[in-house]
Coordinates of C-alpha atoms and ligand atoms in Angstrom, one line a residue:
X1 CA 0.0 0.0 0.0
X2 CA 1.3 3.5 -0.8
X3 CA 1.8 5.6 2.3
X4 CA 1.1 9.3 1.4
X5 CA 4.0 10.4 3.6
X6 CA 6.5 7.9 2.2
X7 CA 8.2 10.0 -0.5
X8 CA 11.2 7.7 -0.7
X9 CA 9.3 4.8 -2.3
X10 CA 9.4 6.3 -5.7
X11 CA 13.1 6.9 -5.6
X12 CA 14.3 3.4 -5.1
X13 CA 13.2 2.0 -8.4
X14 CA 14.4 -1.6 -7.6
X15 CA 13.4 -3.9 -10.3
X16 CA 11.2 -1.4 -12.1
X17 CA 11.5 -0.1 -15.6
X18 CA 12.2 3.6 -16.0
X19 CA 8.6 4.1 -17.2
X20 CA 7.3 2.3 -14.1
X21 CA 9.5 4.5 -11.9
X22 CA 8.0 7.6 -13.6
X23 CA 4.4 6.3 -13.2
X24 CA 5.0 5.3 -9.6
X25 CA 6.2 8.9 -8.8
X26 CA 3.0 10.3 -10.1
X27 CA 1.0 7.9 -7.9
X28 CA 3.1 8.8 -4.9
X29 CA 2.7 12.5 -5.4
X30 CA -1.0 12.3 -6.0
X31 CA -1.4 10.0 -3.0
X32 CA 0.3 12.7 -0.9
X33 CA -2.9 14.8 -1.2
X34 CA -5.0 12.0 0.4
X35 CA -5.4 13.9 3.8
X36 CA -6.7 17.1 2.2
X37 CA -10.1 17.9 3.7
X38 CA -11.0 20.3 0.8
X39 CA -12.2 17.8 -1.8
X40 CA -12.0 20.4 -4.6
X41 CA -8.4 21.3 -3.7
X42 CA -7.5 17.7 -3.7
X43 CA -9.1 17.2 -7.2
X44 CA -7.3 20.3 -8.6
X45 CA -3.9 19.3 -7.3
X46 CA -4.2 15.7 -8.3
X47 CA -5.2 16.6 -11.8
X48 CA -2.5 19.3 -12.0
X49 CA 0.2 16.8 -11.0
X50 CA -1.1 14.3 -13.5
X51 CA -1.0 16.8 -16.4
X52 CA 2.3 18.4 -15.3
X53 CA 4.0 15.0 -15.0
X54 CA 2.3 14.0 -18.3
X55 CA 3.8 17.0 -20.0
X56 CA 7.3 16.4 -18.5
X57 CA 7.2 12.8 -19.7
X58 CA 5.7 13.6 -23.0
X59 CA 8.4 16.1 -24.1
X60 CA 11.2 14.3 -22.1
X61 CA 11.9 17.6 -20.3
X62 CA 15.6 18.3 -19.6
X63 CA 16.7 19.8 -16.3
X64 CA 18.1 22.8 -18.2
X65 CA 14.7 23.4 -19.8
X66 CA 12.9 23.1 -16.4
X67 CA 15.4 25.6 -14.9
X68 CA 14.7 28.0 -17.9
X69 CA 11.0 27.7 -17.3
X70 CA 11.5 28.5 -13.6
X71 CA 13.7 31.5 -14.5
X72 CA 11.0 32.7 -16.9
X73 CA 8.3 32.4 -14.3
X74 CA 10.5 34.3 -11.8
X75 CA 10.8 37.1 -14.4
X76 CA 7.0 37.1 -14.8
X77 CA 6.7 37.5 -11.0
X78 CA 9.4 40.2 -10.8
X79 CA 7.7 42.5 -13.3
X80 CA 4.2 42.0 -11.7
X81 CA 3.0 44.8 -9.4
X82 CA -0.2 46.7 -8.7
X83 CA -0.2 48.2 -12.2
X84 CA 1.2 45.3 -14.2
X85 CA -0.1 41.7 -14.0
X86 CA 2.3 39.7 -16.2
X87 CA 0.7 36.3 -15.0
X88 CA -2.6 37.3 -16.4
X89 CA -0.9 38.3 -19.7
X90 CA 0.8 34.9 -19.7
X91 CA -2.5 33.1 -19.1
X92 CA -4.1 35.2 -21.9
X93 CA -1.5 34.5 -24.6
X94 CA -1.5 30.8 -23.7
X95 CA -5.2 30.7 -24.2
X96 CA -5.7 29.6 -20.6
X97 CA -7.9 32.7 -19.8
X98 CA -10.1 32.0 -22.8
X99 CA -10.4 28.3 -22.0
X100 CA -11.4 29.1 -18.4
X101 CA -14.1 31.4 -19.8
X102 CA -15.3 28.7 -22.2
X103 CA -15.6 26.2 -19.4
X104 CA -17.2 28.6 -16.9
X105 CA -19.7 30.2 -19.3
X106 CA -21.3 27.3 -21.0
X107 CA -23.6 28.5 -23.9
X108 CA -27.1 29.0 -22.6
X109 CA -29.9 29.5 -25.2
X110 CA -29.2 32.8 -27.0
X111 CA -27.2 34.4 -24.2
X112 CA -24.4 36.7 -25.4
X113 CA -21.0 35.0 -25.4
X114 CA -18.3 35.9 -23.0
X115 CA -14.7 36.7 -23.7
X116 CA -11.5 37.7 -21.8
X117 CA -11.6 40.4 -19.1
X118 CA -8.2 41.8 -19.7
X119 CA -6.2 43.8 -17.2
X120 CA -7.6 47.3 -17.9
X121 CA -10.9 47.4 -16.1
X122 CA -11.2 49.8 -13.2
X123 CA -14.0 49.7 -10.6
X124 CA -14.9 53.3 -10.2
X125 CA -15.4 54.5 -13.8
X126 CA -17.5 57.7 -14.2
X127 CA -21.3 57.4 -14.5
X128 CA -22.8 58.7 -17.7
X129 CA -26.5 59.2 -18.7
X130 CA -27.8 57.3 -21.8
X131 CA -26.5 59.2 -24.8
X132 CA -23.4 60.4 -22.9
X133 CA -19.8 60.1 -24.0
X134 CA -17.3 57.7 -22.5
X135 CA -14.4 59.3 -24.5
X136 CA -13.6 61.7 -21.6
X137 CA -10.9 63.4 -23.7
X138 CA -9.5 60.2 -25.2
X139 CA -8.7 60.7 -28.8
X140 CA -10.2 58.8 -31.7
X141 CA -13.1 58.7 -34.2
X142 CA -16.5 59.1 -32.4
X143 CA -18.6 56.0 -32.4
X144 CA -22.3 55.7 -31.6
X145 CA -23.2 52.5 -29.7
X146 CA -26.7 51.4 -29.0
X147 CA -28.6 48.3 -28.0
X148 CA -31.0 46.6 -25.6
X149 CA -30.3 44.4 -22.7
X150 CA -32.7 41.4 -22.5
X151 CA -33.0 38.0 -20.8
X152 CA -33.2 34.8 -22.9
X153 CA -37.0 35.0 -22.9
X154 CA -36.8 38.4 -24.7
X155 CA -37.8 40.5 -21.6
X156 CA -35.9 43.8 -21.2
X157 CA -33.7 44.1 -18.2
X158 CA -34.3 47.7 -16.9
X159 CA -31.5 49.1 -14.7
X160 CA -28.9 46.6 -16.0
X161 CA -25.5 48.1 -15.2
X162 CA -23.3 48.4 -18.3
X163 CA -19.6 49.0 -17.8
X164 CA -17.6 50.0 -21.0
X165 CA -13.9 50.6 -21.5
X166 CA -11.6 50.9 -24.4
X167 CA -8.2 52.1 -25.6
X168 CA -7.7 55.4 -27.4
X169 CA -6.6 55.7 -31.1
X170 CA -3.0 55.4 -29.9
X171 CA -3.8 52.0 -28.5
X172 CA -3.5 53.0 -24.9
X173 CA -5.9 52.7 -22.0
X174 CA -6.0 55.6 -19.5
X175 CA -4.4 53.5 -16.8
X176 CA -1.3 52.9 -18.9
X177 CA -0.3 56.5 -18.4
X178 CA 1.8 57.6 -15.4
X179 CA -0.7 60.2 -14.2
X180 CA -4.3 59.4 -13.1
X181 CA -6.2 60.7 -16.1
X182 CA -9.5 58.9 -16.9
X183 CA -10.7 58.4 -20.4
X184 CA -12.4 55.7 -22.5
X185 CA -14.4 54.3 -19.7
X186 CA -17.8 54.8 -18.0
X187 CA -20.8 53.0 -16.6
X188 CA -24.5 53.5 -17.4
X189 CA -27.8 51.8 -16.7
X190 CA -30.3 50.4 -19.2
X191 CA -33.5 52.3 -19.5
X192 CA -37.0 50.9 -18.6
X193 CA -37.2 49.2 -22.0
X194 CA -33.7 47.7 -21.6
X195 CA -32.2 50.1 -24.1
X196 CA -28.9 51.9 -23.8
X197 CA -26.9 54.2 -26.0
X198 CA -23.6 56.1 -25.7
X199 CA -20.8 57.8 -27.7
X200 CA -17.5 56.0 -27.5
X201 CA -14.5 55.8 -29.8
X202 CA -14.3 53.5 -32.9
X203 CA -12.0 50.7 -31.6
X204 CA -8.5 50.4 -33.1
X205 CA -6.0 47.5 -32.8
X206 CA -3.3 47.7 -30.1
X207 CA -0.5 45.6 -28.7
X208 CA -0.8 44.0 -25.2
X209 CA 2.1 45.1 -23.0
X210 CA 5.1 43.3 -24.7
X211 CA 8.1 44.8 -23.0
X212 CA 8.4 42.0 -20.4
X213 CA 8.9 38.2 -20.4
X214 CA 5.6 37.5 -22.1
X215 CA 6.6 39.8 -25.0
X216 CA 9.9 38.0 -25.2
X217 CA 8.1 34.7 -25.4
X218 CA 5.8 36.0 -28.2
X219 CA 8.9 37.2 -30.1
X220 CA 10.6 33.8 -29.6
X221 CA 7.8 32.1 -31.4
X222 CA 7.2 34.7 -34.0
X223 CA 3.9 35.8 -32.7
X224 CA 2.5 39.3 -32.8
X225 CA 1.3 41.0 -29.6
X226 CA -1.6 42.7 -31.4
X227 CA -5.2 42.4 -30.2
X228 CA -8.0 42.8 -32.7
X229 CA -9.9 46.1 -32.3
X230 CA -12.5 45.8 -29.6
X231 CA -14.7 47.6 -27.1
X232 CA -15.1 46.0 -23.6
X233 CA -18.4 45.4 -21.8
X234 CA -19.3 44.1 -18.4
X235 CA -23.1 43.8 -17.8
X236 CA -24.6 43.0 -14.4
X237 CA -28.2 42.7 -13.2
X238 CA -29.8 41.0 -10.2
X239 CA -30.3 37.3 -10.6
X240 CA -28.5 37.3 -13.9
X241 CA -25.1 35.8 -14.8
X242 CA -22.5 38.6 -15.1
X243 CA -21.4 39.0 -18.7
X244 CA -17.8 40.0 -19.4
X245 CA -17.3 40.4 -23.1
X246 CA -16.2 42.7 -26.0
X247 CA -17.5 43.6 -29.4
X248 CA -15.1 43.4 -32.4
X249 CA -15.0 45.3 -35.6
X250 CA -16.1 43.5 -38.7
X251 CA -13.4 43.5 -41.4
X252 CA -10.5 44.0 -38.9
X253 CA -7.6 42.0 -40.3
X254 CA -6.5 40.9 -36.8
X255 CA -9.8 39.0 -36.1
X256 CA -8.1 35.7 -37.0
X257 CA -4.9 36.4 -35.1
X258 CA -6.0 38.1 -31.8
X259 CA -3.1 37.4 -29.5
X260 CA -5.3 36.4 -26.6
X261 CA -7.7 34.2 -28.7
X262 CA -10.7 36.3 -27.6
X263 CA -12.6 36.6 -30.8
X264 CA -15.9 34.8 -31.1
X265 CA -17.9 35.1 -34.4
X266 CA -21.1 36.3 -32.6
X267 CA -19.2 39.2 -31.1
X268 CA -18.1 40.7 -34.5
X269 CA -20.2 43.7 -35.3
X270 CA -20.6 46.1 -38.1
X271 CA -19.1 49.4 -37.2
X272 CA -20.7 51.3 -40.0
X273 CA -18.6 54.3 -41.1
X274 CA -20.5 57.5 -41.5
X275 CA -19.6 60.6 -43.5
X276 CA -19.2 63.8 -41.5
X277 CA -22.5 65.2 -42.7
X278 CA -24.6 62.2 -41.8
X279 CA -27.2 63.2 -39.3
X280 CA -26.2 62.1 -35.8
X281 CA -28.7 60.1 -33.7
X282 CA -28.8 62.7 -31.0
X283 CA -28.1 65.8 -33.2
X284 CA -24.7 66.2 -31.7
X285 CA -22.2 68.6 -33.5
X286 CA -19.1 66.6 -34.3
X287 CA -17.4 69.6 -35.8
X288 CA -16.9 68.0 -39.2
X289 CA -15.5 64.7 -38.0
X290 CA -16.5 61.4 -39.6
X291 CA -18.0 58.9 -37.2
X292 CA -19.2 55.3 -36.9
X293 CA -22.1 53.5 -35.4
X294 CA -22.8 50.0 -34.2
X295 CA -25.5 48.0 -32.5
X296 CA -25.0 45.5 -29.7
X297 CA -28.0 43.8 -28.3
X298 CA -27.1 42.0 -25.1
X299 CA -28.8 38.8 -23.8
X300 CA -28.1 37.8 -20.2
X301 CA -28.3 34.2 -19.0
X302 CA -29.9 33.6 -15.6
X303 CA -27.6 33.3 -12.6
X304 CA -26.4 29.7 -12.2
X305 CA -27.2 28.8 -15.9
Ligands
BEZ1 C1 -7.5 43.8 -23.2 O1 -8.3 43.6 -24.0 O2 -7.6 44.9 -22.6 C2 -6.4 42.9 -22.9 C3 -6.7 41.5 -22.8 C4 -5.7 40.6 -22.5 C5 -4.4 41.0 -22.4 C6 -4.1 42.4 -22.5 C7 -5.1 43.3 -22.7
FE2 FE1 -8.8 45.7 -24.4

């Protein structure tokens, strides 16, 4: 019988083939979690060890490669602080964030699909009225965004809270500047009929922060750090599943190579370009600028769906 505390058993290897020694180590390590009282923790660690050892055996990992991986992760930790979360970036570019979202947000009827959160949301974005402007001085082409928030039975969800955030035309979020300027973000509430509308900026492509170890990894494999153009949403309402998503710009050439694998077909929207003289939905004077408009109807799944 394997004793969960007996870590020497796997090292002896008497009479065992190398493959048997490897398998026995996996068994010994997973058995070491036997006393865990948190069943979920036990399940997570057991599976993690199985997959990790599976990977090591699969690629016949060398000690030098394992040391390089540890050095890489150390650099990821070193650059991470309150402003910069390199571990999330790593999870994003490996598709782990997107896969966790896929697993945690199973499709439910016609509910709007979720995608990655990203690191640039802030909690206390300004409140705007419907029809207000989230640009807040951020530069870019004005974009009119409108839609309705409904449940999967087509009932409007009055008062749904809609958080929106985006980069400016330089590809930078406000929080990427040293000072505490606020632009390109706001929250608003759906009207009694579930409708919402606001002015934002036509999304443009931008690179994820690539001056750290994750950027070096992307370079090493010849991958671009660019994200497809997008506008972030987080929509919450009582008794509904929180939706974290973006909308993407139809025709953007980065749609098939988004570096965090966040694009879903259903989230690609027509951002219809408008000439400067096209009448604005709210009569706003855009001082001769061209603009764009798009529609995003949002369907929330019930909580626990
Ligand atoms: C973003 O869309 O803001 C984002 C997502 C993942 C990594 C970096 C940025
Ligand atoms: Fe973004």
